[in-house]
Short mmCIF file of C-alpha atoms in Angstrom, two decimals:
data_model
loop_
_atom_site.label_atom_id
_atom_site.label_comp_id
_atom_site.label_asym_id
_atom_site.label_seq_id
_atom_site.Cartn_x
_atom_site.Cartn_y
_atom_site.Cartn_z
CA GLY A 3 20.98 24.32 -22.73
CA ALA A 4 19.70 21.57 -20.47
CA VAL A 5 20.00 22.18 -16.75
CA VAL A 6 20.65 19.73 -13.96
CA SER A 7 20.17 20.83 -10.37
CA GLN A 8 21.23 19.29 -7.09
CA HIS A 9 19.89 19.77 -3.60
CA PRO A 10 21.29 20.55 -1.17
CA SER A 11 24.39 22.35 -2.42
CA TRP A 12 26.13 21.54 0.84
CA VAL A 13 25.32 19.54 3.95
CA ILE A 14 27.01 18.91 7.28
CA CYS A 15 25.93 15.91 9.30
CA LYS A 16 26.97 13.88 12.29
CA SER A 17 28.65 10.53 11.92
CA GLY A 18 26.14 7.69 11.75
CA THR A 19 23.32 9.67 10.20
CA SER A 20 21.97 9.28 6.66
CA VAL A 21 21.96 12.02 4.08
CA LYS A 22 19.85 12.25 0.92
CA ILE A 23 21.01 14.21 -2.13
CA GLU A 24 18.60 14.99 -4.96
CA CYS A 25 19.45 15.36 -8.63
CA ARG A 26 16.89 16.85 -11.00
CA SER A 27 16.85 17.43 -14.73
CA LEU A 28 14.93 20.70 -14.96
CA ASP A 29 13.92 20.98 -18.59
CA PHE A 30 14.37 17.53 -20.03
CA GLN A 31 13.68 13.92 -19.20
CA ALA A 32 16.58 11.69 -18.32
CA THR A 33 16.20 7.95 -18.40
CA THR A 34 19.79 7.64 -17.22
CA MET A 35 21.55 9.62 -14.56
CA PHE A 36 25.01 9.16 -13.09
CA TRP A 37 26.52 9.77 -9.67
CA TYR A 38 30.14 10.76 -9.17
CA ARG A 39 32.27 11.44 -6.13
CA GLN A 40 35.23 13.77 -6.09
CA PHE A 41 37.83 14.15 -3.36
CA PRO A 42 39.96 17.32 -3.09
CA LYS A 43 42.47 17.75 -5.92
CA GLN A 44 41.29 14.53 -7.54
CA SER A 45 39.24 13.72 -10.60
CA LEU A 46 35.63 12.62 -10.63
CA MET A 47 35.04 8.97 -9.85
CA LEU A 48 31.95 7.34 -11.27
CA MET A 49 29.97 5.62 -8.51
CA ALA A 50 26.87 4.34 -10.24
CA THR A 51 24.49 4.57 -13.14
CA SER A 52 20.92 5.34 -12.18
CA ASN A 53 18.21 3.98 -14.47
CA GLU A 54 14.62 5.18 -14.26
CA GLY A 55 12.36 2.45 -13.00
CA SER A 56 15.07 -0.12 -12.40
CA LYS A 57 17.96 -0.85 -10.08
CA ALA A 58 21.11 1.21 -10.27
CA THR A 59 24.32 -0.24 -11.64
CA TYR A 60 27.25 0.29 -9.30
CA GLU A 61 30.90 0.55 -10.28
CA GLN A 62 33.33 -1.90 -8.84
CA GLY A 63 34.25 -1.12 -5.25
CA VAL A 64 31.20 1.03 -4.52
CA GLU A 65 29.04 -0.33 -1.70
CA LYS A 66 25.46 -0.47 -2.91
CA ASP A 67 24.08 -0.79 0.62
CA LYS A 68 25.89 2.33 1.70
CA PHE A 69 25.05 4.48 -1.31
CA LEU A 70 21.37 3.93 -2.05
CA ILE A 71 20.19 5.23 -5.40
CA ASN A 72 16.59 5.71 -6.40
CA HIS A 73 15.48 6.94 -9.82
CA ALA A 74 11.73 7.14 -9.36
CA SER A 75 10.89 9.50 -12.19
CA LEU A 76 12.34 10.72 -15.46
CA THR A 77 13.51 13.94 -13.82
CA LEU A 78 14.67 12.87 -10.36
CA SER A 79 17.36 10.62 -8.97
CA THR A 80 18.36 10.50 -5.32
CA LEU A 81 21.53 9.33 -3.62
CA THR A 82 21.31 8.43 0.04
CA VAL A 83 24.53 8.05 1.97
CA THR A 84 23.59 5.73 4.81
CA SER A 85 25.35 5.73 8.18
CA ALA A 86 27.73 8.39 6.97
CA HIS A 87 31.26 8.53 8.35
CA PRO A 88 33.99 11.18 8.01
CA GLU A 89 35.59 9.27 5.14
CA ASP A 90 32.37 9.78 3.14
CA SER A 91 32.98 13.52 3.18
CA SER A 92 33.32 14.46 -0.46
CA PHE A 93 31.90 16.43 -3.37
CA TYR A 94 29.05 14.46 -4.97
CA ILE A 95 28.10 15.31 -8.53
CA CYS A 96 25.27 13.95 -10.63
CA SER A 97 24.78 14.08 -14.36
CA ALA A 98 22.04 13.27 -16.82
CA ASN A 99 22.04 12.27 -20.45
CA LEU A 100 19.98 14.28 -22.90
CA ALA A 101 18.54 11.44 -24.89
CA GLY A 102 17.88 11.49 -28.59
CA GLY A 103 19.94 11.40 -31.71
CA PRO A 104 23.22 9.58 -32.26
CA TYR A 105 24.96 11.46 -29.54
CA ASN A 106 23.64 11.78 -25.98
CA GLU A 107 25.12 14.89 -24.47
CA GLN A 108 25.75 14.70 -20.76
CA PHE A 109 24.93 17.55 -18.42
CA PHE A 110 26.29 17.86 -14.92
CA GLY A 111 24.80 19.23 -11.74
CA PRO A 112 26.60 21.84 -9.63
CA GLY A 113 27.57 19.30 -6.99
CA THR A 114 26.80 18.72 -3.32
CA ARG A 115 29.51 19.06 -0.73
CA LEU A 116 29.03 16.60 2.12
CA THR A 117 30.91 17.04 5.37
CA VAL A 118 30.54 14.34 7.99
CA LEU A 119 31.67 15.31 11.48
CA ASP B 13 37.05 2.50 -22.34
CA ALA B 14 39.96 3.92 -24.31
CA LYS B 15 42.28 6.03 -22.19
CA THR B 16 43.42 9.58 -22.70
CA THR B 17 46.66 11.21 -21.61
CA GLN B 18 46.90 14.89 -20.75
CA PRO B 19 49.57 17.05 -19.13
CA ASN B 20 48.91 17.58 -15.44
CA SER B 21 49.00 21.34 -15.69
CA MET B 22 49.57 24.22 -18.07
CA GLU B 23 50.00 27.92 -17.67
CA SER B 24 48.89 30.72 -19.92
CA ASN B 25 48.86 34.48 -19.96
CA GLU B 26 45.58 36.31 -20.13
CA GLU B 27 44.43 37.30 -23.62
CA GLU B 28 46.75 34.73 -25.25
CA PRO B 29 45.71 31.52 -27.02
CA VAL B 30 45.97 28.23 -25.18
CA HIS B 31 46.47 24.83 -26.77
CA LEU B 32 45.57 21.93 -24.50
CA PRO B 33 46.79 18.59 -25.90
CA CYS B 34 45.30 15.15 -25.44
CA ASN B 35 46.64 11.81 -26.59
CA HIS B 36 44.27 8.92 -27.22
CA SER B 37 46.27 6.38 -29.18
CA THR B 38 43.82 3.51 -28.55
CA ILE B 39 40.76 5.39 -29.78
CA SER B 40 38.24 3.28 -31.65
CA GLY B 41 36.24 4.21 -34.69
CA THR B 42 33.07 4.81 -32.65
CA ASP B 43 34.66 6.97 -29.98
CA TYR B 44 33.71 10.62 -29.88
CA ILE B 45 36.27 13.03 -28.41
CA HIS B 46 34.76 15.22 -25.72
CA TRP B 47 36.13 18.05 -23.67
CA TYR B 48 34.68 19.18 -20.39
CA ARG B 49 36.01 21.68 -17.92
CA GLN B 50 35.47 22.04 -14.21
CA LEU B 51 35.76 25.35 -12.45
CA PRO B 52 36.55 25.30 -8.73
CA SER B 53 33.75 23.86 -6.59
CA GLN B 54 31.45 23.34 -9.58
CA GLY B 55 30.27 20.45 -11.67
CA PRO B 56 31.91 19.78 -15.05
CA GLU B 57 30.79 21.91 -17.97
CA TYR B 58 30.61 20.70 -21.56
CA VAL B 59 33.04 22.50 -23.84
CA ILE B 60 33.10 20.78 -27.21
CA HIS B 61 33.12 17.42 -28.93
CA GLY B 62 34.07 15.95 -32.28
CA LEU B 63 34.55 12.74 -34.21
CA THR B 64 36.89 13.33 -37.14
CA SER B 65 36.66 16.91 -38.36
CA ASN B 66 37.81 20.01 -36.54
CA VAL B 67 35.04 21.75 -34.64
CA ASN B 68 34.41 25.31 -33.55
CA ASN B 69 31.91 26.75 -31.11
CA ARG B 70 31.59 29.91 -29.07
CA MET B 71 33.76 28.52 -26.29
CA ALA B 72 36.63 26.86 -28.11
CA SER B 73 37.94 24.98 -31.11
CA LEU B 74 38.82 21.32 -31.31
CA ALA B 75 41.56 20.19 -33.64
CA ILE B 76 41.63 16.45 -34.29
CA ALA B 77 44.65 14.73 -35.79
CA GLU B 78 44.12 12.93 -39.06
CA ASP B 79 44.76 9.53 -37.44
CA ARG B 80 42.53 10.58 -34.48
CA LYS B 81 45.17 9.50 -32.00
CA SER B 82 45.45 12.98 -30.56
CA SER B 83 43.46 16.17 -30.32
CA THR B 84 43.95 19.73 -29.12
CA LEU B 85 41.51 22.02 -27.41
CA ILE B 86 42.14 25.61 -28.38
CA LEU B 87 41.03 28.56 -26.31
CA HIS B 88 41.57 31.52 -28.59
CA ARG B 89 41.97 34.17 -25.89
CA ALA B 90 42.36 32.92 -22.37
CA THR B 91 40.67 34.86 -19.61
CA LEU B 92 40.96 34.49 -15.86
CA ARG B 93 37.59 32.76 -15.92
CA ASP B 94 39.07 30.00 -18.05
CA ALA B 95 41.21 28.81 -15.16
CA ALA B 96 39.87 25.32 -14.59
CA VAL B 97 40.60 21.62 -14.95
CA TYR B 98 40.07 20.49 -18.53
CA TYR B 99 39.15 16.90 -19.18
CA CYS B 100 39.59 15.13 -22.51
CA ILE B 101 37.25 12.14 -22.63
CA LEU B 102 36.35 9.46 -25.14
CA ARG B 103 32.75 8.31 -25.25
CA ASP B 104 31.72 5.33 -27.32
CA VAL B 105 28.17 5.91 -28.44
CA ASN B 106 27.73 2.19 -28.78
CA THR B 107 28.25 1.72 -25.04
CA GLY B 108 25.02 1.35 -23.17
CA GLY B 109 24.32 4.21 -20.79
CA PHE B 110 26.88 6.53 -22.36
CA LYS B 111 28.64 6.93 -19.06
CA THR B 112 31.60 9.28 -18.90
CA ILE B 113 34.83 8.16 -17.25
CA PHE B 114 37.12 11.00 -16.21
CA GLY B 115 40.89 10.94 -16.27
CA ALA B 116 43.11 13.30 -14.32
CA GLY B 117 42.68 16.24 -16.68
CA THR B 118 44.85 19.31 -17.18
CA ARG B 119 44.75 22.11 -14.64
CA LEU B 120 45.01 25.40 -16.54
CA PHE B 121 46.44 28.40 -14.73
CA VAL B 122 45.85 31.81 -16.31
CA LYS B 123 48.07 34.70 -15.32
CA ALA B 124 46.88 38.27 -15.46
#
């Protein structure tokens, strides 16, 4: 099946720094990718939809200036957490749609655990 | 998006079948029923999906009620590796972007 990778798998940073997380579709092209955030014992919360070659669409309540999304190619989307603070510590998960046909199956990356000190 | 309702948690014994229910009374005609599961510290994994008819694959079976207002994910023989959070999700293929909105899911505990 289609594979989505994320890098890094975990990162620890100091408060105030920026962190970039990469999401790659390894064996398929994805015109649309999604970014989720998950806090401990909670469900995944959709943050934004990343569209190749255009601006991302953010869900209500998600700060677009804090969570910068770039989808520069059909296989790569990046999420940059700017000026990270401890409350941004979370598990970030991306996903990509396998386009084609009447049903676009969605594949998820393994997640990136961000810890902000 | 139409909502789904699942029990918060369920428990099963190893090697026994597990039936995970999901209610989706406001489902529309273009909503597909999807099931994903998430093992600890991993991203969600696709399990199965269906529209109207029951579906089987190597991982599980999906039984869909005739009125489509409920469905049941069936794991035929639970193993310890099946301990995960199972999400029942509706995805309208007519919705641009096909984004997936997750509910709370059912946490499945499997006892040896």
